[in-house]
mmCIF file of C-alpha atoms and ligand atoms in Angstrom:
data_model
loop_
_atom_site.group_PDB
_atom_site.id
_atom_site.type_symbol
_atom_site.label_atom_id
_atom_site.label_comp_id
_atom_site.label_asym_id
_atom_site.label_seq_id
_atom_site.Cartn_x
_atom_site.Cartn_y
_atom_site.Cartn_z
ATOM 1 C CA SER A 1154 93.090 89.930 84.372
ATOM 2 C CA TYR A 1155 92.938 91.061 87.984
ATOM 3 C CA ASN A 1156 93.912 94.653 88.651
ATOM 4 C CA PHE A 1157 95.431 95.423 92.074
ATOM 5 C CA SER A 1158 96.737 98.855 91.095
ATOM 6 C CA ALA A 1159 96.849 101.464 93.869
ATOM 7 C CA GLY A 1160 95.522 104.219 91.666
ATOM 8 C CA PRO A 1161 94.314 104.962 89.144
ATOM 9 C CA ALA A 1162 92.615 101.733 90.053
ATOM 10 C CA LYS A 1163 90.147 99.137 88.899
ATOM 11 C CA LEU A 1164 86.620 100.397 88.249
ATOM 12 C CA PRO A 1165 83.454 98.273 88.428
ATOM 13 C CA ALA A 1166 83.079 96.283 85.204
ATOM 14 C CA ASP A 1167 79.359 97.090 85.060
ATOM 15 C CA VAL A 1168 80.144 100.807 85.117
ATOM 16 C CA LEU A 1169 82.719 100.486 82.343
ATOM 17 C CA LYS A 1170 80.236 98.568 80.217
ATOM 18 C CA GLN A 1171 77.637 101.263 80.703
ATOM 19 C CA VAL A 1172 80.164 103.934 79.749
ATOM 20 C CA GLN A 1173 81.029 101.988 76.635
ATOM 21 C CA ALA A 1174 77.371 101.657 75.667
ATOM 22 C CA GLU A 1175 76.766 105.385 76.182
ATOM 23 C CA LEU A 1176 80.061 106.667 74.839
ATOM 24 C CA LEU A 1177 78.962 107.893 71.405
ATOM 25 C CA ASN A 1178 75.421 108.909 72.188
ATOM 26 C CA TRP A 1179 74.764 109.904 75.752
ATOM 27 C CA GLN A 1180 71.131 110.230 76.837
ATOM 28 C CA ASN A 1181 70.040 110.598 73.221
ATOM 29 C CA THR A 1182 71.898 113.876 72.877
ATOM 30 C CA GLY A 1183 73.653 112.595 69.756
ATOM 31 C CA ALA A 1184 77.004 113.347 71.367
ATOM 32 C CA SER A 1185 79.382 111.906 73.943
ATOM 33 C CA VAL A 1186 79.031 113.261 77.465
ATOM 34 C CA MET A 1187 82.587 114.589 77.167
ATOM 35 C CA GLU A 1188 81.625 116.627 74.101
ATOM 36 C CA LEU A 1189 78.824 118.550 75.741
ATOM 37 C CA SER A 1190 78.811 121.870 77.536
ATOM 38 C CA HIS A 1191 79.049 121.690 81.292
ATOM 39 C CA ARG A 1192 76.413 124.419 81.271
ATOM 40 C CA GLY A 1193 73.901 122.404 79.274
ATOM 41 C CA LYS A 1194 70.793 121.060 80.993
ATOM 42 C CA GLU A 1195 71.798 117.402 80.466
ATOM 43 C CA PHE A 1196 75.164 117.680 82.130
ATOM 44 C CA ASP A 1197 73.794 119.937 84.819
ATOM 45 C CA ALA A 1198 71.241 117.275 85.788
ATOM 46 C CA CYS A 1199 73.929 114.603 85.748
ATOM 47 C CA ALA A 1200 76.193 116.684 88.005
ATOM 48 C CA ILE A 1201 73.415 117.376 90.493
ATOM 49 C CA GLU A 1202 72.384 113.729 90.592
ATOM 50 C CA ALA A 1203 75.961 112.636 91.288
ATOM 51 C CA THR A 1204 76.245 115.183 94.081
ATOM 52 C CA ASN A 1205 72.957 114.045 95.635
ATOM 53 C CA ASP A 1206 73.909 110.378 95.400
ATOM 54 C CA LEU A 1207 77.216 111.076 97.131
ATOM 55 C CA ARG A 1208 75.351 112.994 99.825
ATOM 56 C CA ASP A 1209 73.021 109.996 100.322
ATOM 57 C CA LEU A 1210 75.809 107.449 100.413
ATOM 58 C CA LEU A 1211 77.882 109.282 103.010
ATOM 59 C CA ASN A 1212 74.864 110.632 104.827
ATOM 60 C CA VAL A 1213 76.294 114.138 104.521
ATOM 61 C CA PRO A 1214 74.437 116.576 106.792
ATOM 62 C CA GLU A 1215 72.733 119.641 105.274
ATOM 63 C CA ASN A 1216 75.271 122.061 106.680
ATOM 64 C CA TYR A 1217 78.068 120.467 104.678
ATOM 65 C CA LYS A 1218 78.810 121.419 101.081
ATOM 66 C CA ILE A 1219 80.055 118.987 98.471
ATOM 67 C CA LEU A 1220 82.529 120.375 95.941
ATOM 68 C CA PHE A 1221 84.002 118.734 92.869
ATOM 69 C CA CYS A 1222 87.501 120.111 92.433
ATOM 70 C CA GLN A 1223 90.577 119.604 90.299
ATOM 71 C CA GLY A 1224 94.253 119.194 91.042
ATOM 72 C CA GLY A 1225 93.965 115.961 92.995
ATOM 73 C CA ALA A 1226 94.481 115.476 96.687
ATOM 74 C CA ARG A 1227 97.796 117.299 96.425
ATOM 75 C CA ALA A 1228 96.049 120.510 95.442
ATOM 76 C CA GLN A 1229 94.022 120.143 98.653
ATOM 77 C CA PHE A 1230 97.257 119.875 100.655
ATOM 78 C CA ALA A 1231 97.623 123.587 99.791
ATOM 79 C CA ALA A 1232 93.942 124.488 99.489
ATOM 80 C CA VAL A 1233 93.107 123.486 103.066
ATOM 81 C CA PRO A 1234 95.414 125.909 104.903
ATOM 82 C CA LEU A 1235 94.791 128.622 102.327
ATOM 83 C CA ASN A 1236 91.018 128.314 102.688
ATOM 84 C CA ILE A 1237 90.621 128.282 106.425
ATOM 85 C CA LEU A 1238 93.641 129.942 107.971
ATOM 86 C CA ALA A 1239 92.954 133.617 107.382
ATOM 87 C CA ASN A 1240 92.451 134.152 111.125
ATOM 88 C CA ASN A 1241 95.081 131.832 112.511
ATOM 89 C CA THR A 1242 98.574 130.716 111.643
ATOM 90 C CA HIS A 1243 98.931 127.299 113.289
ATOM 91 C CA ALA A 1244 97.729 123.815 112.345
ATOM 92 C CA ASP A 1245 98.386 120.342 113.787
ATOM 93 C CA TYR A 1246 99.518 117.705 111.303
ATOM 94 C CA ILE A 1247 99.502 114.070 112.323
ATOM 95 C CA ASN A 1248 102.233 112.101 110.579
ATOM 96 C CA SER A 1249 101.192 108.476 110.091
ATOM 97 C CA GLY A 1250 103.143 107.756 106.903
ATOM 98 C CA TYR A 1251 104.071 109.043 103.491
ATOM 99 C CA TRP A 1252 100.944 110.918 102.422
ATOM 100 C CA SER A 1253 100.214 112.656 105.699
ATOM 101 C CA GLN A 1254 103.839 113.765 105.726
ATOM 102 C CA CYS A 1255 103.472 115.172 102.197
ATOM 103 C CA ALA A 1256 100.378 117.078 103.319
ATOM 104 C CA ALA A 1257 102.311 118.588 106.225
ATOM 105 C CA LYS A 1258 105.212 119.573 103.997
ATOM 106 C CA GLU A 1259 102.954 121.381 101.548
ATOM 107 C CA ALA A 1260 100.949 123.086 104.289
ATOM 108 C CA ALA A 1261 104.187 124.361 105.844
ATOM 109 C CA LYS A 1262 104.504 126.737 102.878
ATOM 110 C CA TYR A 1263 101.367 128.512 104.074
ATOM 111 C CA CYS A 1264 101.199 128.136 107.834
ATOM 112 C CA ASN A 1265 103.013 127.040 110.955
ATOM 113 C CA VAL A 1266 102.726 123.293 110.931
ATOM 114 C CA ILE A 1267 102.930 121.546 114.273
ATOM 115 C CA GLU A 1268 103.839 118.049 113.184
ATOM 116 C CA GLN A 1269 103.440 114.993 115.331
ATOM 117 C CA ASN A 1270 104.680 111.522 114.448
ATOM 118 C CA VAL A 1271 102.253 108.834 115.612
ATOM 119 C CA VAL A 1272 103.977 105.856 113.994
ATOM 120 C CA ILE A 1273 105.292 103.226 116.384
ATOM 121 C CA LYS A 1274 107.777 100.665 115.075
ATOM 122 C CA ASN A 1275 108.256 97.749 117.412
ATOM 123 C CA ALA A 1276 110.216 94.630 116.441
ATOM 124 C CA GLY A 1277 109.598 95.398 112.760
ATOM 125 C CA ILE A 1278 105.861 95.879 113.228
ATOM 126 C CA THR A 1279 104.245 99.236 112.456
ATOM 127 C CA SER A 1280 101.351 100.522 114.503
ATOM 128 C CA ILE A 1281 99.694 103.900 115.065
ATOM 129 C CA LYS A 1282 99.281 105.541 118.453
ATOM 130 C CA PRO A 1283 95.640 105.552 119.542
ATOM 131 C CA MET A 1284 93.914 108.898 119.009
ATOM 132 C CA SER A 1285 93.574 109.383 122.769
ATOM 133 C CA GLU A 1286 97.377 109.797 122.838
ATOM 134 C CA TRP A 1287 97.591 112.351 120.053
ATOM 135 C CA GLN A 1288 98.534 115.699 121.529
ATOM 136 C CA LEU A 1289 96.805 118.619 119.871
ATOM 137 C CA SER A 1290 97.890 122.209 120.363
ATOM 138 C CA ASP A 1291 95.549 124.699 121.992
ATOM 139 C CA ASN A 1292 96.361 127.381 119.454
ATOM 140 C CA SER A 1293 95.960 125.359 116.241
ATOM 141 C CA ALA A 1294 93.117 126.080 113.829
ATOM 142 C CA TYR A 1295 92.652 122.426 112.868
ATOM 143 C CA VAL A 1296 94.155 118.961 112.958
ATOM 144 C CA HIS A 1297 94.939 117.160 109.713
ATOM 145 C CA TYR A 1298 95.344 113.407 109.355
ATOM 146 C CA CYS A 1299 95.165 110.623 106.779
ATOM 147 C CA PRO A 1300 93.034 107.628 107.849
ATOM 148 C CA ASN A 1301 94.446 105.322 105.199
ATOM 149 C CA GLU A 1302 98.106 105.506 104.216
ATOM 150 C CA THR A 1303 97.996 104.017 100.734
ATOM 151 C CA ILE A 1304 101.692 103.218 100.451
ATOM 152 C CA ASP A 1305 102.273 101.708 103.862
ATOM 153 C CA GLY A 1306 98.975 99.801 104.010
ATOM 154 C CA VAL A 1307 98.268 101.390 107.384
ATOM 155 C CA GLU A 1308 94.735 102.391 108.358
ATOM 156 C CA ILE A 1309 93.338 104.257 111.351
ATOM 157 C CA PHE A 1310 89.873 102.860 112.077
ATOM 158 C CA GLU A 1311 89.047 105.065 115.064
ATOM 159 C CA GLN A 1312 86.684 107.903 114.233
ATOM 160 C CA PRO A 1313 87.996 111.301 115.330
ATOM 161 C CA ASP A 1314 86.654 112.853 118.510
ATOM 162 C CA PHE A 1315 88.637 115.928 119.558
ATOM 163 C CA ALA A 1316 86.109 118.139 121.318
ATOM 164 C CA ASP A 1317 85.673 121.204 119.130
ATOM 165 C CA LYS A 1318 88.950 120.983 117.208
ATOM 166 C CA ILE A 1319 88.291 121.077 113.460
ATOM 167 C CA VAL A 1320 89.325 117.784 111.882
ATOM 168 C CA VAL A 1321 90.576 117.697 108.288
ATOM 169 C CA ALA A 1322 91.035 114.288 106.693
ATOM 170 C CA ASP A 1323 92.579 113.004 103.475
ATOM 171 C CA LEU A 1324 90.317 110.091 102.537
ATOM 172 C CA SER A 1325 91.830 109.563 99.083
ATOM 173 C CA SER A 1326 92.276 105.810 99.454
ATOM 174 C CA CYS A 1327 89.396 104.923 101.783
ATOM 175 C CA ILE A 1328 86.457 107.161 100.863
ATOM 176 C CA LEU A 1329 83.260 105.106 100.389
ATOM 177 C CA SER A 1330 84.955 101.937 101.653
ATOM 178 C CA GLN A 1331 82.923 101.991 104.892
ATOM 179 C CA PRO A 1332 80.439 104.306 106.626
ATOM 180 C CA ILE A 1333 81.869 107.358 108.416
ATOM 181 C CA ASP A 1334 80.282 109.998 110.601
ATOM 182 C CA VAL A 1335 80.762 113.146 108.520
ATOM 183 C CA LYS A 1336 79.745 115.366 111.475
ATOM 184 C CA ARG A 1337 83.061 114.584 113.150
ATOM 185 C CA TYR A 1338 84.988 116.304 110.360
ATOM 186 C CA GLY A 1339 85.375 119.895 109.257
ATOM 187 C CA ILE A 1340 86.786 119.046 105.832
ATOM 188 C CA ILE A 1341 87.070 115.735 104.011
ATOM 189 C CA TYR A 1342 88.838 115.481 100.692
ATOM 190 C CA ALA A 1343 89.729 112.653 98.347
ATOM 191 C CA GLY A 1344 91.113 112.180 94.865
ATOM 192 C CA ALA A 1345 88.658 110.073 92.871
ATOM 193 C CA GLN A 1346 91.063 107.697 91.180
ATOM 194 C CA LYS A 1347 90.987 104.895 93.749
ATOM 195 C CA ASN A 1348 87.483 104.271 94.988
ATOM 196 C CA ILE A 1349 85.383 106.559 92.827
ATOM 197 C CA GLY A 1350 86.264 107.140 89.201
ATOM 198 C CA PRO A 1351 88.904 108.306 86.745
ATOM 199 C CA SER A 1352 91.674 110.628 87.927
ATOM 200 C CA GLY A 1353 91.130 114.346 87.420
ATOM 201 C CA ILE A 1354 88.381 114.964 89.921
ATOM 202 C CA THR A 1355 88.650 115.529 93.660
ATOM 203 C CA ILE A 1356 85.837 115.405 96.177
ATOM 204 C CA VAL A 1357 85.783 118.034 98.939
ATOM 205 C CA ILE A 1358 83.157 117.937 101.683
ATOM 206 C CA VAL A 1359 83.331 121.014 103.852
ATOM 207 C CA ARG A 1360 81.284 122.311 106.778
ATOM 208 C CA GLU A 1361 79.687 125.538 105.599
ATOM 209 C CA ASP A 1362 80.792 127.684 108.530
ATOM 210 C CA LEU A 1363 84.437 127.076 107.526
ATOM 211 C CA ILE A 1364 83.922 128.638 104.116
ATOM 212 C CA GLY A 1365 84.805 132.281 103.594
ATOM 213 C CA TYR A 1366 88.072 132.593 105.534
ATOM 214 C CA ALA A 1367 90.452 132.279 102.623
ATOM 215 C CA GLN A 1368 93.864 133.877 102.566
ATOM 216 C CA LYS A 1369 94.124 136.524 99.828
ATOM 217 C CA VAL A 1370 96.753 134.651 97.821
ATOM 218 C CA LEU A 1371 94.506 131.607 97.368
ATOM 219 C CA PRO A 1372 94.010 130.884 93.638
ATOM 220 C CA SER A 1373 90.336 131.271 92.727
ATOM 221 C CA VAL A 1374 90.120 127.743 91.320
ATOM 222 C CA LEU A 1375 90.868 126.371 94.805
ATOM 223 C CA ASP A 1376 88.688 128.797 96.740
ATOM 224 C CA TYR A 1377 85.837 126.868 98.380
ATOM 225 C CA LYS A 1378 83.621 129.970 98.435
ATOM 226 C CA ILE A 1379 84.085 130.617 94.732
ATOM 227 C CA LEU A 1380 83.617 126.937 93.883
ATOM 228 C CA LEU A 1381 80.463 126.806 95.968
ATOM 229 C CA ASP A 1382 79.028 129.962 94.404
ATOM 230 C CA HIS A 1383 79.593 128.442 90.961
ATOM 231 C CA ASP A 1384 78.349 124.921 91.738
ATOM 232 C CA SER A 1385 81.922 123.639 91.251
ATOM 233 C CA MET A 1386 81.883 125.073 87.707
ATOM 234 C CA PHE A 1387 83.922 128.240 88.138
ATOM 235 C CA ASN A 1388 86.171 126.871 85.446
ATOM 236 C CA THR A 1389 85.355 123.943 83.166
ATOM 237 C CA PRO A 1390 85.104 120.867 85.369
ATOM 238 C CA PRO A 1391 86.349 117.398 84.351
ATOM 239 C CA THR A 1392 82.910 116.472 83.043
ATOM 240 C CA PHE A 1393 83.711 112.936 81.997
ATOM 241 C CA ALA A 1394 85.211 112.078 85.393
ATOM 242 C CA TRP A 1395 82.231 113.674 87.134
ATOM 243 C CA TYR A 1396 79.777 111.648 85.028
ATOM 244 C CA MET A 1397 81.678 108.416 85.715
ATOM 245 C CA SER A 1398 81.864 109.154 89.432
ATOM 246 C CA GLY A 1399 78.088 109.456 89.360
ATOM 247 C CA LEU A 1400 77.790 106.004 87.786
ATOM 248 C CA VAL A 1401 80.017 104.559 90.509
ATOM 249 C CA PHE A 1402 77.844 106.163 93.211
ATOM 250 C CA LYS A 1403 74.800 104.451 91.653
ATOM 251 C CA TRP A 1404 76.692 101.161 91.521
ATOM 252 C CA ILE A 1405 77.543 101.391 95.235
ATOM 253 C CA LYS A 1406 73.922 102.194 96.033
ATOM 254 C CA SER A 1407 72.749 99.219 93.995
ATOM 255 C CA LEU A 1408 74.948 96.951 96.109
ATOM 256 C CA GLY A 1409 73.498 98.263 99.364
ATOM 257 C CA GLY A 1410 75.554 101.352 100.197
ATOM 258 C CA LEU A 1411 78.516 101.770 102.509
ATOM 259 C CA SER A 1412 77.660 99.115 105.105
ATOM 260 C CA ALA A 1413 77.524 96.545 102.324
ATOM 261 C CA MET A 1414 80.823 97.890 100.959
ATOM 262 C CA GLN A 1415 82.403 97.599 104.383
ATOM 263 C CA GLN A 1416 81.328 93.956 104.712
ATOM 264 C CA ARG A 1417 82.652 93.141 101.258
ATOM 265 C CA ASN A 1418 85.921 94.926 101.923
ATOM 266 C CA GLN A 1419 86.449 93.355 105.329
ATOM 267 C CA ALA A 1420 85.803 89.889 103.906
ATOM 268 C CA LYS A 1421 88.361 90.418 101.125
ATOM 269 C CA ALA A 1422 91.007 91.841 103.429
ATOM 270 C CA GLN A 1423 90.494 89.163 106.055
ATOM 271 C CA LEU A 1424 90.942 86.399 103.509
ATOM 272 C CA LEU A 1425 94.215 87.857 102.296
ATOM 273 C CA TYR A 1426 95.654 88.672 105.735
ATOM 274 C CA GLN A 1427 94.680 85.225 107.046
ATOM 275 C CA PHE A 1428 96.541 83.613 104.187
ATOM 276 C CA ILE A 1429 99.615 85.793 104.731
ATOM 277 C CA ASP A 1430 99.608 85.086 108.480
ATOM 278 C CA GLN A 1431 99.465 81.299 108.150
ATOM 279 C CA SER A 1432 102.284 81.349 105.608
ATOM 280 C CA ASP A 1433 105.959 81.025 106.635
ATOM 281 C CA PHE A 1434 106.940 82.567 103.309
ATOM 282 C CA TYR A 1435 105.004 85.843 103.186
ATOM 283 C CA ARG A 1436 104.675 88.432 105.894
ATOM 284 C CA ASN A 1437 102.866 91.681 106.558
ATOM 285 C CA THR A 1438 104.513 94.140 108.928
ATOM 286 C CA VAL A 1439 101.507 96.146 110.121
ATOM 287 C CA ALA A 1440 99.912 95.631 113.547
ATOM 288 C CA VAL A 1441 96.558 93.838 113.271
ATOM 289 C CA ASN A 1442 94.583 96.887 114.474
ATOM 290 C CA ASN A 1443 96.071 99.104 111.768
ATOM 291 C CA ARG A 1444 95.951 96.795 108.787
ATOM 292 C CA SER A 1445 94.364 98.564 105.855
ATOM 293 C CA ILE A 1446 91.331 96.930 104.288
ATOM 294 C CA MET A 1447 92.129 98.809 101.060
ATOM 295 C CA ASN A 1448 95.874 98.341 100.553
ATOM 296 C CA VAL A 1449 97.367 95.051 101.694
ATOM 297 C CA THR A 1450 101.177 95.121 101.732
ATOM 298 C CA PHE A 1451 103.299 91.985 101.956
ATOM 299 C CA LEU A 1452 106.855 90.780 101.569
ATOM 300 C CA SER A 1453 108.418 87.535 100.412
ATOM 301 C CA PRO A 1454 111.615 86.304 102.182
ATOM 302 C CA ASN A 1455 113.916 88.625 100.168
ATOM 303 C CA GLU A 1456 114.064 91.328 97.514
ATOM 304 C CA GLU A 1457 115.109 88.941 94.766
ATOM 305 C CA LEU A 1458 111.989 86.881 95.360
ATOM 306 C CA ASP A 1459 109.859 90.041 95.522
ATOM 307 C CA LYS A 1460 111.067 90.907 92.019
ATOM 308 C CA LYS A 1461 110.430 87.406 90.780
ATOM 309 C CA PHE A 1462 106.970 87.447 92.353
ATOM 310 C CA VAL A 1463 106.010 90.671 90.599
ATOM 311 C CA SER A 1464 107.318 89.463 87.262
ATOM 312 C CA GLU A 1465 105.588 86.066 87.404
ATOM 313 C CA ALA A 1466 102.393 87.585 88.769
ATOM 314 C CA THR A 1467 102.286 89.931 85.780
ATOM 315 C CA GLN A 1468 102.569 86.921 83.474
ATOM 316 C CA ALA A 1469 99.659 85.359 85.360
ATOM 317 C CA ASN A 1470 97.524 88.437 84.553
ATOM 318 C CA ILE A 1471 97.870 90.023 87.983
ATOM 319 C CA ILE A 1472 98.243 93.768 87.384
ATOM 320 C CA GLY A 1473 99.719 96.458 89.635
ATOM 321 C CA ILE A 1474 100.922 94.205 92.462
ATOM 322 C CA LYS A 1475 104.359 95.825 92.862
ATOM 323 C CA GLY A 1476 104.790 97.730 96.115
ATOM 324 C CA HIS A 1477 105.403 101.483 95.971
ATOM 325 C CA ARG A 1478 109.044 102.249 95.248
ATOM 326 C CA ILE A 1479 109.641 103.701 98.707
ATOM 327 C CA ALA A 1480 108.120 100.657 100.470
ATOM 328 C CA GLY A 1481 109.293 97.772 98.265
ATOM 329 C CA GLY A 1482 107.676 94.342 98.362
ATOM 330 C CA MET A 1483 104.155 93.875 97.113
ATOM 331 C CA ARG A 1484 100.871 95.681 97.556
ATOM 332 C CA ALA A 1485 97.429 94.416 96.668
ATOM 333 C CA SER A 1486 95.021 97.339 96.465
ATOM 334 C CA ILE A 1487 91.575 95.866 96.949
ATOM 335 C CA TYR A 1488 89.283 98.853 96.619
ATOM 336 C CA ASN A 1489 85.497 98.595 96.324
ATOM 337 C CA ALA A 1490 85.589 97.443 92.703
ATOM 338 C CA MET A 1491 87.763 94.396 93.419
ATOM 339 C CA GLU A 1492 85.655 91.238 93.629
ATOM 340 C CA ILE A 1493 86.451 88.527 96.153
ATOM 341 C CA GLU A 1494 87.237 86.260 93.185
ATOM 342 C CA GLY A 1495 90.223 88.495 92.442
ATOM 343 C CA VAL A 1496 91.546 88.028 95.967
ATOM 344 C CA LYS A 1497 91.059 84.258 95.716
ATOM 345 C CA TYR A 1498 92.931 84.215 92.422
ATOM 346 C CA LEU A 1499 95.800 86.175 93.989
ATOM 347 C CA ILE A 1500 95.963 83.767 96.944
ATOM 348 C CA GLU A 1501 96.114 80.780 94.606
ATOM 349 C CA PHE A 1502 98.974 82.405 92.762
ATOM 350 C CA MET A 1503 100.745 83.154 96.047
ATOM 351 C CA GLN A 1504 100.362 79.530 97.141
ATOM 352 C CA GLN A 1505 101.894 78.270 93.922
ATOM 353 C CA PHE A 1506 104.730 80.755 94.080
ATOM 354 C CA GLU A 1507 105.464 79.728 97.652
ATOM 355 C CA LYS A 1508 105.553 76.042 96.682
ATOM 356 C CA GLN A 1509 108.011 76.715 93.883
ATOM 357 C CA ASN A 1510 110.259 79.110 95.785
ATOM 358 C CA GLY A 1511 109.829 78.297 99.476
HETATM 359 N N1 PLP B 2956 96.724 111.178 99.578
HETATM 360 C C1 PLP B 2956 96.657 109.842 99.538
HETATM 361 C C2 PLP B 2956 96.237 109.091 100.758
HETATM 362 C C3 PLP B 2956 96.975 109.164 98.348
HETATM 363 O O1 PLP B 2956 96.912 107.826 98.297
HETATM 364 C C4 PLP B 2956 97.370 109.902 97.213
HETATM 365 C C5 PLP B 2956 97.713 109.259 95.934
HETATM 366 O O2 PLP B 2956 98.022 108.120 95.802
HETATM 367 C C6 PLP B 2956 97.439 111.291 97.311
HETATM 368 C C7 PLP B 2956 97.098 111.890 98.511
HETATM 369 C C8 PLP B 2956 97.830 112.136 96.148
HETATM 370 O O3 PLP B 2956 96.738 112.224 95.323
HETATM 371 P P1 PLP B 2956 96.728 113.045 93.944
HETATM 372 O O4 PLP B 2956 97.643 112.300 93.021
HETATM 373 O O5 PLP B 2956 95.287 112.986 93.555
HETATM 374 O O6 PLP B 2956 97.193 114.421 94.218
#
């Protein structure tokens, strides 16, 4: 089967095979990795190695700390303002779609959110205002945005450059899909369940000078300072997810790192968008410059046919192709682990479906 699920999502087959081989007896410990103490020397080494591999892959500068958290990206929607807003009350939130709007809504419980909609809809086509036109407030502590809107299939490829404004980014659905310049960000966070590993673990990369300004009400389990002081093991971490994330980091390295990932991902996305564009049956409603290379959304001529497409695709072993309920239509999530063969298979199915229903 070919799994286009938006998340939890397909993982590399090689990684799953390794997990299977190691499941009952990990590193000759006589136990499964998920049965061992997070304080033992074996898991400790595994956790450190994963952290170092992630640092290598993203080229994370020394003055940034990598934390492995829990609660998903949504916990970070609250953790961000609570961690860094002790000395200020205002934050800019860029609204580019569903998830960035959710982040703003959650943050508004803890600070004064200055929200700005950057979505442009023109003749049914969605695009995002260029960053040079985003208006940031002088008195805000940071600006938050989401480079890849998973539901809408909208991606912002520009790298942020806002003088000395702290940039916070939700990279849940695009982390490790392409190289980024970590120095441009104050905080990066991402749930693991799309491009990294199983759900239950969340990556936070934070510039060290931002740590230590938490509001008093911040729960300890979300406090970056406390997490840092305990090597992300203040409470029991999701050890199995951490271990698997480490295997995925190694897998990405073995394929050549993030530049190689970017090439792979661009090739897959291009193939699919090219097919959609030449078709009179399918359409994508995102401006070319903002088309996500991770989540490709498309529509058939009407909702009835969308339903039929999803149902017949499922029978043809295409998993998770239904669009999000608020967007409708279809969505092919083609994260790092999706091979180009999967995209080719999907296109063949789309061609057939078009022939029979066009
Ligand atoms: N942000 C983005 C961009 C997402 O795609 C998602 C989940 O799909 C979330 C946040 C929410 O993540 P979580 O379920 O880990 O809280």
